[in-house]
Amino acid sequence: MGSPSERHDVRSHNTGSGTTGQRIDQWRDQVRRTCGLNLDVVVDRDTFAEGTILTSAIGHFRVSLISADAHSVYLSNRRASDTDGHVYVTVPLSGEAELSQDGGTTTVAPGEVVTFDSSRSYTLEMPQRFQMVALRFPHRSLGLTPDITRKLTSRPWPSSNGVGALVSQSLGTLGQQLRDLPDAAAEPLGMVLGGLVTTLFTDRLHDEEDDTVAARQMLLLRVLSYAKRHIADPALSPAVLAKKHNISLRYLQVIFAAQRTSPAKWIRDERLTGILADLNNPRTDHLTVAAIGERWGLQEPSQVSRLFRQRYGMTPREFRKLRQQGVDIPPRSRPGARATMTASSFYANGILG
């Protein structure tokens, strides 16, 4: 990782100058690139003048500070995707927002926290100029599914007390300090964000704890939060997770099976995702593949290479070399495997950030 004086990668997008039509087109493009290519962005040409997005990847999260004139974004059922969906946690810092999803509509006041899911249709309307912090992350990063998030949407957490106040204040501060965070802070901050979001969602699911499904979901979130904090420990295993949470290994496998995975596969995939992110980061080019593997709990270089090739269709060294050369990454040769064309498309497919 970089020294504390280095800054992590922060991208700034502004509508800039030009005609009203040009600025609106720029804004639509910026919003889609940041929040999803499937979005419809509706802007009033008579009132929209300016918009700015400051965004950065922090761990599994895409953190964005968005300031703009009034507009709305829509995701239709036709464009929503069960496989490539992301979860959003947002906090308006100024100006209200109106969110509609899963048959409900709620007005979100400044400071309140709300979540929604891009695997299903939604509408987010900002009727006046606003500033908002938004976290975007793939379902798999916290072990979520669209069924779980249905219990979380369209009802904000208050900013005055409890976990809602903690998350609101934390995200507000993060958004305002996004430019000034040192590179070395990105990885630990990603862990903190994961813990905050897990706590937030567990708080909501706790209201339904008498529901067996909700109780299992709460337990899964706690297990995943622990696993993420200890993913670099080579001793982390399904047996360790079961023991730490006072459940049987069989029951641990049951709650993971509901998410169409197993504890062993989840740990392996999480480590490989971390290794991929490091290989794609120029700031870790000084580290050998073996050292990167150790950062993510895999101590045998041959195991790192074998598992990486099985998942991504090339060795870690091949991936790094192609990324450094800026050339297209060839499709995987295994039958039925997904063909991934460029390093940037790893982001587009939710593998990185």
Tab-separated table of C-alpha atoms in Angstrom:
chain	number	residue	atom	x	y	z
A	1	MET	CA	0.000	0.000	0.000
A	2	GLY	CA	1.053	3.611	-0.415
A	3	SER	CA	2.492	5.789	2.284
A	4	PRO	CA	0.130	7.875	4.440
A	5	SER	CA	1.047	10.941	2.399
A	6	GLU	CA	-0.286	9.391	-0.816
A	7	ARG	CA	-3.929	9.910	-1.747
A	8	HIS	CA	-6.294	7.217	-2.862
A	9	ASP	CA	-7.885	7.372	-6.297
A	10	VAL	CA	-10.638	10.012	-6.244
A	11	ARG	CA	-12.486	10.900	-9.430
A	12	SER	CA	-14.248	14.214	-9.852
A	13	HIS	CA	-16.912	14.825	-12.508
A	14	ASN	CA	-18.502	18.196	-13.183
A	15	THR	CA	-20.982	19.263	-15.840
A	16	GLY	CA	-18.601	22.083	-16.741
A	17	SER	CA	-19.474	24.627	-19.378
A	18	GLY	CA	-21.485	24.385	-22.569
A	19	THR	CA	-25.106	24.764	-23.541
A	20	THR	CA	-27.911	23.580	-21.284
A	21	GLY	CA	-28.368	20.510	-23.458
A	22	GLN	CA	-24.660	19.674	-23.316
A	23	ARG	CA	-24.539	20.006	-19.523
A	24	ILE	CA	-27.596	17.778	-19.150
A	25	ASP	CA	-26.091	15.151	-21.452
A	26	GLN	CA	-22.864	15.289	-19.439
A	27	TRP	CA	-24.803	14.825	-16.220
A	28	ARG	CA	-26.768	11.852	-17.524
A	29	ASP	CA	-23.515	10.222	-18.593
A	30	GLN	CA	-21.841	10.899	-15.234
A	31	VAL	CA	-24.760	9.538	-13.211
A	32	ARG	CA	-24.951	6.370	-15.308
A	33	ARG	CA	-21.218	5.757	-15.073
A	34	THR	CA	-21.294	6.169	-11.298
A	35	CYS	CA	-24.642	4.623	-10.397
A	36	GLY	CA	-25.475	2.187	-13.193
A	37	LEU	CA	-25.692	2.216	-16.966
A	38	ASN	CA	-29.336	1.058	-16.889
A	39	LEU	CA	-30.626	4.206	-15.213
A	40	ASP	CA	-32.971	6.721	-16.796
A	41	VAL	CA	-32.025	10.249	-15.683
A	42	VAL	CA	-34.823	12.812	-15.968
A	43	VAL	CA	-33.806	16.486	-15.888
A	44	ASP	CA	-35.843	19.666	-16.281
A	45	ARG	CA	-34.067	21.787	-18.895
A	46	ASP	CA	-35.525	24.963	-17.391
A	47	THR	CA	-34.106	24.425	-13.889
A	48	PHE	CA	-31.004	22.215	-14.167
A	49	ALA	CA	-27.721	24.145	-14.341
A	50	GLU	CA	-24.984	22.151	-12.591
A	51	GLY	CA	-23.992	18.856	-11.027
A	52	THR	CA	-20.820	17.439	-9.473
A	53	ILE	CA	-19.869	13.884	-8.476
A	54	LEU	CA	-16.831	13.074	-6.354
A	55	THR	CA	-16.305	9.316	-6.181
A	56	SER	CA	-13.792	6.777	-4.923
A	57	ALA	CA	-13.497	3.024	-4.354
A	58	ILE	CA	-12.965	2.137	-0.689
A	59	GLY	CA	-12.781	-1.607	-0.205
A	60	HIS	CA	-15.889	-3.185	-1.721
A	61	PHE	CA	-17.669	0.165	-1.645
A	62	ARG	CA	-18.016	2.883	-4.249
A	63	VAL	CA	-18.395	6.070	-2.176
A	64	SER	CA	-19.825	9.125	-3.942
A	65	LEU	CA	-20.527	12.690	-2.867
A	66	ILE	CA	-23.161	14.043	-5.257
A	67	SER	CA	-24.209	17.695	-5.486
A	68	ALA	CA	-26.677	18.787	-8.142
A	69	ASP	CA	-29.799	20.673	-9.083
A	70	ALA	CA	-33.177	18.939	-8.921
A	71	HIS	CA	-33.636	15.818	-11.056
A	72	SER	CA	-34.829	12.207	-10.830
A	73	VAL	CA	-33.417	8.770	-11.598
A	74	TYR	CA	-35.479	5.728	-12.526
A	75	LEU	CA	-34.721	2.043	-12.896
A	76	SER	CA	-37.471	0.124	-14.674
A	77	ASN	CA	-38.328	-3.536	-14.140
A	78	ARG	CA	-37.178	-4.194	-17.673
A	79	ARG	CA	-33.697	-2.875	-16.906
A	80	ALA	CA	-33.264	-4.229	-13.372
A	81	SER	CA	-31.033	-7.276	-12.995
A	82	ASP	CA	-31.209	-9.986	-10.343
A	83	THR	CA	-27.648	-11.060	-11.108
A	84	ASP	CA	-25.785	-7.747	-11.396
A	85	GLY	CA	-27.675	-5.695	-8.818
A	86	HIS	CA	-26.058	-3.489	-6.219
A	87	VAL	CA	-27.225	-2.217	-2.855
A	88	TYR	CA	-27.157	1.505	-2.077
A	89	VAL	CA	-27.032	3.201	1.301
A	90	THR	CA	-27.566	6.946	0.974
A	91	VAL	CA	-27.719	9.996	3.225
A	92	PRO	CA	-28.976	13.372	1.936
A	93	LEU	CA	-26.804	16.052	3.520
A	94	SER	CA	-29.018	18.841	2.208
A	95	GLY	CA	-32.306	18.781	0.328
A	96	GLU	CA	-34.928	16.056	0.584
A	97	ALA	CA	-35.143	12.912	-1.520
A	98	GLU	CA	-38.174	10.753	-2.319
A	99	LEU	CA	-37.565	7.029	-2.751
A	100	SER	CA	-40.045	4.531	-4.192
A	101	GLN	CA	-39.350	0.790	-4.180
A	102	ASP	CA	-41.111	-2.466	-3.318
A	103	GLY	CA	-44.526	-0.841	-3.288
A	104	GLY	CA	-43.645	1.871	-0.802
A	105	THR	CA	-42.691	5.535	-1.065
A	106	THR	CA	-40.853	7.523	1.579
A	107	THR	CA	-39.526	11.045	1.916
A	108	VAL	CA	-35.953	11.093	3.191
A	109	ALA	CA	-35.038	14.201	5.174
A	110	PRO	CA	-31.477	15.538	5.397
A	111	GLY	CA	-29.438	13.281	7.688
A	112	GLU	CA	-31.714	10.258	7.416
A	113	VAL	CA	-30.314	6.988	6.058
A	114	VAL	CA	-32.115	4.947	3.425
A	115	THR	CA	-31.270	1.887	1.356
A	116	PHE	CA	-32.459	0.550	-2.003
A	117	ASP	CA	-31.544	-2.257	-4.367
A	118	SER	CA	-30.817	-2.033	-8.097
A	119	SER	CA	-31.888	-5.631	-8.692
A	120	ARG	CA	-35.456	-4.264	-8.626
A	121	SER	CA	-37.089	-1.180	-10.087
A	122	TYR	CA	-36.948	2.038	-8.082
A	123	THR	CA	-37.401	5.792	-8.380
A	124	LEU	CA	-35.270	8.372	-6.590
A	125	GLU	CA	-36.467	11.948	-6.922
A	126	MET	CA	-34.638	15.054	-5.714
A	127	PRO	CA	-37.177	17.913	-5.961
A	128	GLN	CA	-34.673	20.651	-5.067
A	129	ARG	CA	-30.934	21.232	-5.127
A	130	PHE	CA	-29.267	18.644	-2.904
A	131	GLN	CA	-26.063	17.097	-1.666
A	132	MET	CA	-25.948	13.383	-0.939
A	133	VAL	CA	-23.470	10.700	0.122
A	134	ALA	CA	-24.078	7.310	-1.496
A	135	LEU	CA	-22.478	3.925	-0.856
A	136	ARG	CA	-22.775	1.368	-3.653
A	137	PHE	CA	-21.721	-2.252	-3.214
A	138	PRO	CA	-22.485	-5.650	-4.745
A	139	HIS	CA	-24.793	-8.023	-2.885
A	140	ARG	CA	-22.105	-10.654	-2.474
A	141	SER	CA	-19.770	-8.336	-0.554
A	142	LEU	CA	-22.044	-8.529	2.515
A	143	GLY	CA	-23.787	-11.823	1.761
A	144	LEU	CA	-27.047	-10.102	0.815
A	145	THR	CA	-29.730	-11.196	-1.625
A	146	PRO	CA	-32.696	-9.315	-3.131
A	147	ASP	CA	-34.988	-11.215	-0.745
A	148	ILE	CA	-33.088	-9.860	2.261
A	149	THR	CA	-33.088	-6.281	1.015
A	150	ARG	CA	-36.871	-6.323	0.552
A	151	LYS	CA	-37.052	-6.092	4.352
A	152	LEU	CA	-34.825	-3.011	4.384
A	153	THR	CA	-36.028	-0.614	1.686
A	154	SER	CA	-38.377	2.374	1.674
A	155	ARG	CA	-38.158	3.069	5.418
A	156	PRO	CA	-35.376	5.423	6.514
A	157	TRP	CA	-33.361	5.207	9.688
A	158	PRO	CA	-33.682	8.409	11.748
A	159	SER	CA	-30.659	10.655	12.188
A	160	SER	CA	-31.482	11.645	15.753
A	161	ASN	CA	-30.577	8.490	17.662
A	162	GLY	CA	-29.333	4.922	17.548
A	163	VAL	CA	-27.422	3.268	14.747
A	164	GLY	CA	-29.056	5.578	12.188
A	165	ALA	CA	-27.406	8.588	13.835
A	166	LEU	CA	-24.032	6.809	13.910
A	167	VAL	CA	-24.167	5.845	10.226
A	168	SER	CA	-25.496	9.245	9.183
A	169	GLN	CA	-22.705	11.136	10.911
A	170	SER	CA	-20.033	8.714	9.696
A	171	LEU	CA	-21.105	8.846	6.045
A	172	GLY	CA	-21.544	12.606	6.134
A	173	THR	CA	-18.002	13.058	7.454
A	174	LEU	CA	-16.618	10.529	4.963
A	175	GLY	CA	-18.221	12.341	2.036
A	176	GLN	CA	-16.830	15.706	3.080
A	177	GLN	CA	-13.331	14.280	3.622
A	178	LEU	CA	-13.237	12.093	0.513
A	179	ARG	CA	-10.553	14.163	-1.238
A	180	ASP	CA	-8.234	14.219	1.745
A	181	LEU	CA	-8.133	10.561	2.795
A	182	PRO	CA	-4.653	9.035	2.609
A	183	ASP	CA	-4.234	5.981	0.428
A	184	ALA	CA	-3.298	3.894	3.454
A	185	ALA	CA	-6.728	4.582	4.985
A	186	ALA	CA	-8.732	3.034	2.127
A	187	GLU	CA	-8.408	-0.613	3.153
A	188	PRO	CA	-9.192	-0.214	6.890
A	189	LEU	CA	-11.995	2.214	6.053
A	190	GLY	CA	-13.524	-0.429	3.792
A	191	MET	CA	-13.658	-2.769	6.776
A	192	VAL	CA	-15.255	-0.048	8.921
A	193	LEU	CA	-17.885	0.656	6.270
A	194	GLY	CA	-18.701	-3.042	6.061
A	195	GLY	CA	-19.190	-3.152	9.819
A	196	LEU	CA	-21.362	-0.035	9.827
A	197	VAL	CA	-23.643	-1.288	7.061
A	198	THR	CA	-23.888	-4.727	8.662
A	199	THR	CA	-24.869	-3.109	11.973
A	200	LEU	CA	-27.407	-0.906	10.205
A	201	PHE	CA	-29.089	-3.804	8.443
A	202	THR	CA	-28.973	-6.064	11.488
A	203	ASP	CA	-30.750	-3.319	13.441
A	204	ARG	CA	-33.623	-3.388	10.960
A	205	LEU	CA	-33.777	-7.185	10.738
A	206	HIS	CA	-33.803	-7.385	14.540
A	207	ASP	CA	-37.353	-6.010	14.430
A	208	GLU	CA	-38.339	-9.279	12.724
A	209	GLU	CA	-36.185	-11.601	14.812
A	210	ASP	CA	-39.111	-13.897	15.576
A	211	ASP	CA	-39.106	-14.692	11.857
A	212	THR	CA	-36.805	-17.695	11.382
A	213	VAL	CA	-35.633	-16.412	8.011
A	214	ALA	CA	-34.815	-12.971	9.434
A	215	ALA	CA	-32.962	-14.548	12.371
A	216	ARG	CA	-30.820	-16.559	9.957
A	217	GLN	CA	-30.122	-13.439	7.920
A	218	MET	CA	-28.986	-11.598	11.041
A	219	LEU	CA	-26.672	-14.454	11.931
A	220	LEU	CA	-25.269	-14.565	8.396
A	221	LEU	CA	-24.486	-10.837	8.478
A	222	ARG	CA	-22.648	-11.265	11.790
A	223	VAL	CA	-20.686	-14.227	10.437
A	224	LEU	CA	-19.699	-12.368	7.280
A	225	SER	CA	-18.686	-9.276	9.220
A	226	TYR	CA	-16.378	-11.400	11.376
A	227	ALA	CA	-15.001	-13.256	8.358
A	228	LYS	CA	-14.186	-10.034	6.519
A	229	ARG	CA	-12.283	-8.673	9.515
A	230	HIS	CA	-10.199	-11.864	9.663
A	231	ILE	CA	-9.927	-12.719	5.964
A	232	ALA	CA	-6.123	-12.241	6.047
A	233	ASP	CA	-5.747	-14.905	8.743
A	234	PRO	CA	-4.759	-18.174	7.012
A	235	ALA	CA	-6.391	-20.066	9.884
A	236	LEU	CA	-9.840	-18.702	8.974
A	237	SER	CA	-12.054	-21.645	8.027
A	238	PRO	CA	-15.689	-22.771	8.194
A	239	ALA	CA	-14.906	-24.633	11.426
A	240	VAL	CA	-13.478	-21.472	12.989
A	241	LEU	CA	-16.547	-19.444	11.929
A	242	ALA	CA	-18.899	-22.036	13.404
A	243	LYS	CA	-17.001	-22.147	16.710
A	244	LYS	CA	-16.789	-18.353	17.027
A	245	HIS	CA	-20.559	-18.032	16.577
A	246	ASN	CA	-21.531	-21.011	18.759
A	247	ILE	CA	-23.248	-22.950	16.009
A	248	SER	CA	-22.606	-26.297	14.382
A	249	LEU	CA	-20.676	-26.550	11.135
A	250	ARG	CA	-23.775	-28.102	9.590
A	251	TYR	CA	-25.950	-25.117	10.536
A	252	LEU	CA	-23.299	-22.734	9.173
A	253	GLN	CA	-23.473	-24.596	5.870
A	254	VAL	CA	-27.271	-24.319	5.905
A	255	ILE	CA	-27.317	-20.522	6.232
A	256	PHE	CA	-24.725	-20.169	3.479
A	257	ALA	CA	-26.616	-22.606	1.247
A	258	ALA	CA	-29.588	-20.221	1.360
A	259	GLN	CA	-27.296	-17.742	-0.426
A	260	ARG	CA	-26.331	-20.373	-3.031
A	261	THR	CA	-22.803	-20.805	-1.721
A	262	SER	CA	-20.841	-22.542	1.024
A	263	PRO	CA	-18.652	-21.086	3.784
A	264	ALA	CA	-15.488	-22.492	2.201
A	265	LYS	CA	-16.361	-21.120	-1.242
A	266	TRP	CA	-17.272	-17.722	0.183
A	267	ILE	CA	-13.914	-17.444	1.991
A	268	ARG	CA	-12.055	-18.525	-1.138
A	269	ASP	CA	-13.975	-16.115	-3.399
A	270	GLU	CA	-13.477	-13.236	-0.965
A	271	ARG	CA	-9.739	-13.828	-0.929
A	272	LEU	CA	-9.567	-14.076	-4.711
A	273	THR	CA	-11.539	-10.860	-5.097
A	274	GLY	CA	-9.044	-9.120	-2.811
A	275	ILE	CA	-6.104	-10.544	-4.750
A	276	LEU	CA	-7.657	-9.376	-8.022
A	277	ALA	CA	-8.133	-5.868	-6.616
A	278	ASP	CA	-4.482	-5.710	-5.542
A	279	LEU	CA	-3.253	-6.969	-8.913
A	280	ASN	CA	-5.351	-4.300	-10.600
A	281	ASN	CA	-3.941	-1.546	-8.371
A	282	PRO	CA	-0.709	0.107	-9.609
A	283	ARG	CA	0.094	1.046	-6.021
A	284	THR	CA	0.690	-2.633	-5.167
A	285	ASP	CA	2.863	-3.405	-8.196
A	286	HIS	CA	5.875	-3.539	-5.879
A	287	LEU	CA	4.398	-6.615	-4.173
A	288	THR	CA	4.994	-10.093	-5.545
A	289	VAL	CA	2.039	-12.351	-6.269
A	290	ALA	CA	3.089	-14.459	-3.282
A	291	ALA	CA	3.053	-11.403	-0.993
A	292	ILE	CA	-0.393	-10.384	-2.258
A	293	GLY	CA	-1.662	-13.899	-1.624
A	294	GLU	CA	-0.389	-13.721	1.957
A	295	ARG	CA	-2.200	-10.393	2.426
A	296	TRP	CA	-5.411	-12.290	1.758
A	297	GLY	CA	-4.717	-15.425	3.780
A	298	LEU	CA	-3.306	-17.691	1.039
A	299	GLN	CA	0.257	-18.640	1.928
A	300	GLU	CA	1.140	-21.044	-0.882
A	301	PRO	CA	2.053	-19.290	-4.174
A	302	SER	CA	1.059	-22.351	-6.189
A	303	GLN	CA	-2.377	-22.307	-4.553
A	304	VAL	CA	-2.808	-18.608	-5.355
A	305	SER	CA	-1.964	-19.189	-9.007
A	306	ARG	CA	-4.144	-22.286	-9.321
A	307	LEU	CA	-7.245	-20.793	-7.684
A	308	PHE	CA	-6.885	-17.491	-9.541
A	309	ARG	CA	-6.613	-19.267	-12.870
A	310	GLN	CA	-9.642	-21.433	-12.098
A	311	ARG	CA	-11.782	-18.385	-11.390
A	312	TYR	CA	-10.462	-15.777	-13.831
A	313	GLY	CA	-9.033	-17.871	-16.657
A	314	MET	CA	-5.446	-16.653	-16.394
A	315	THR	CA	-2.611	-16.600	-13.874
A	316	PRO	CA	-2.102	-13.617	-11.561
A	317	ARG	CA	1.092	-12.689	-13.414
A	318	GLU	CA	-0.719	-12.793	-16.762
A	319	PHE	CA	-3.477	-10.537	-15.436
A	320	ARG	CA	-1.008	-8.035	-13.983
A	321	LYS	CA	1.091	-7.968	-17.155
A	322	LEU	CA	-1.926	-7.341	-19.377
A	323	ARG	CA	-3.206	-4.643	-17.048
A	324	GLN	CA	0.190	-2.923	-17.033
A	325	GLN	CA	0.316	-3.048	-20.831
A	326	GLY	CA	-3.224	-1.672	-21.095
A	327	VAL	CA	-4.250	-4.405	-23.503
A	328	ASP	CA	-7.455	-6.369	-23.682
A	329	ILE	CA	-7.745	-9.343	-21.374
A	330	PRO	CA	-8.582	-12.406	-23.492
A	331	PRO	CA	-11.705	-14.473	-22.840
A	332	ARG	CA	-11.407	-17.461	-20.574
A	333	SER	CA	-10.798	-20.679	-22.454
A	334	ARG	CA	-12.809	-22.973	-20.208
A	335	PRO	CA	-16.138	-24.035	-21.810
A	336	GLY	CA	-19.085	-22.065	-20.519
A	337	ALA	CA	-16.925	-19.508	-18.712
A	338	ARG	CA	-17.787	-15.816	-18.909
A	339	ALA	CA	-15.653	-13.923	-21.404
A	340	THR	CA	-14.208	-10.850	-19.738
A	341	MET	CA	-12.769	-8.443	-22.287
A	342	THR	CA	-10.831	-5.724	-20.485
A	343	ALA	CA	-9.519	-4.949	-17.040
A	344	SER	CA	-12.118	-2.178	-16.713
A	345	SER	CA	-14.905	-4.654	-17.399
A	346	PHE	CA	-14.042	-6.421	-14.162
A	347	TYR	CA	-15.543	-3.319	-12.528
A	348	ALA	CA	-18.540	-3.260	-14.840
A	349	ASN	CA	-19.366	-6.867	-13.916
A	350	GLY	CA	-19.205	-6.172	-10.183
A	351	ILE	CA	-15.989	-8.153	-9.639
A	352	LEU	CA	-14.026	-5.075	-8.609
A	353	GLY	CA	-15.807	-2.264	-6.756
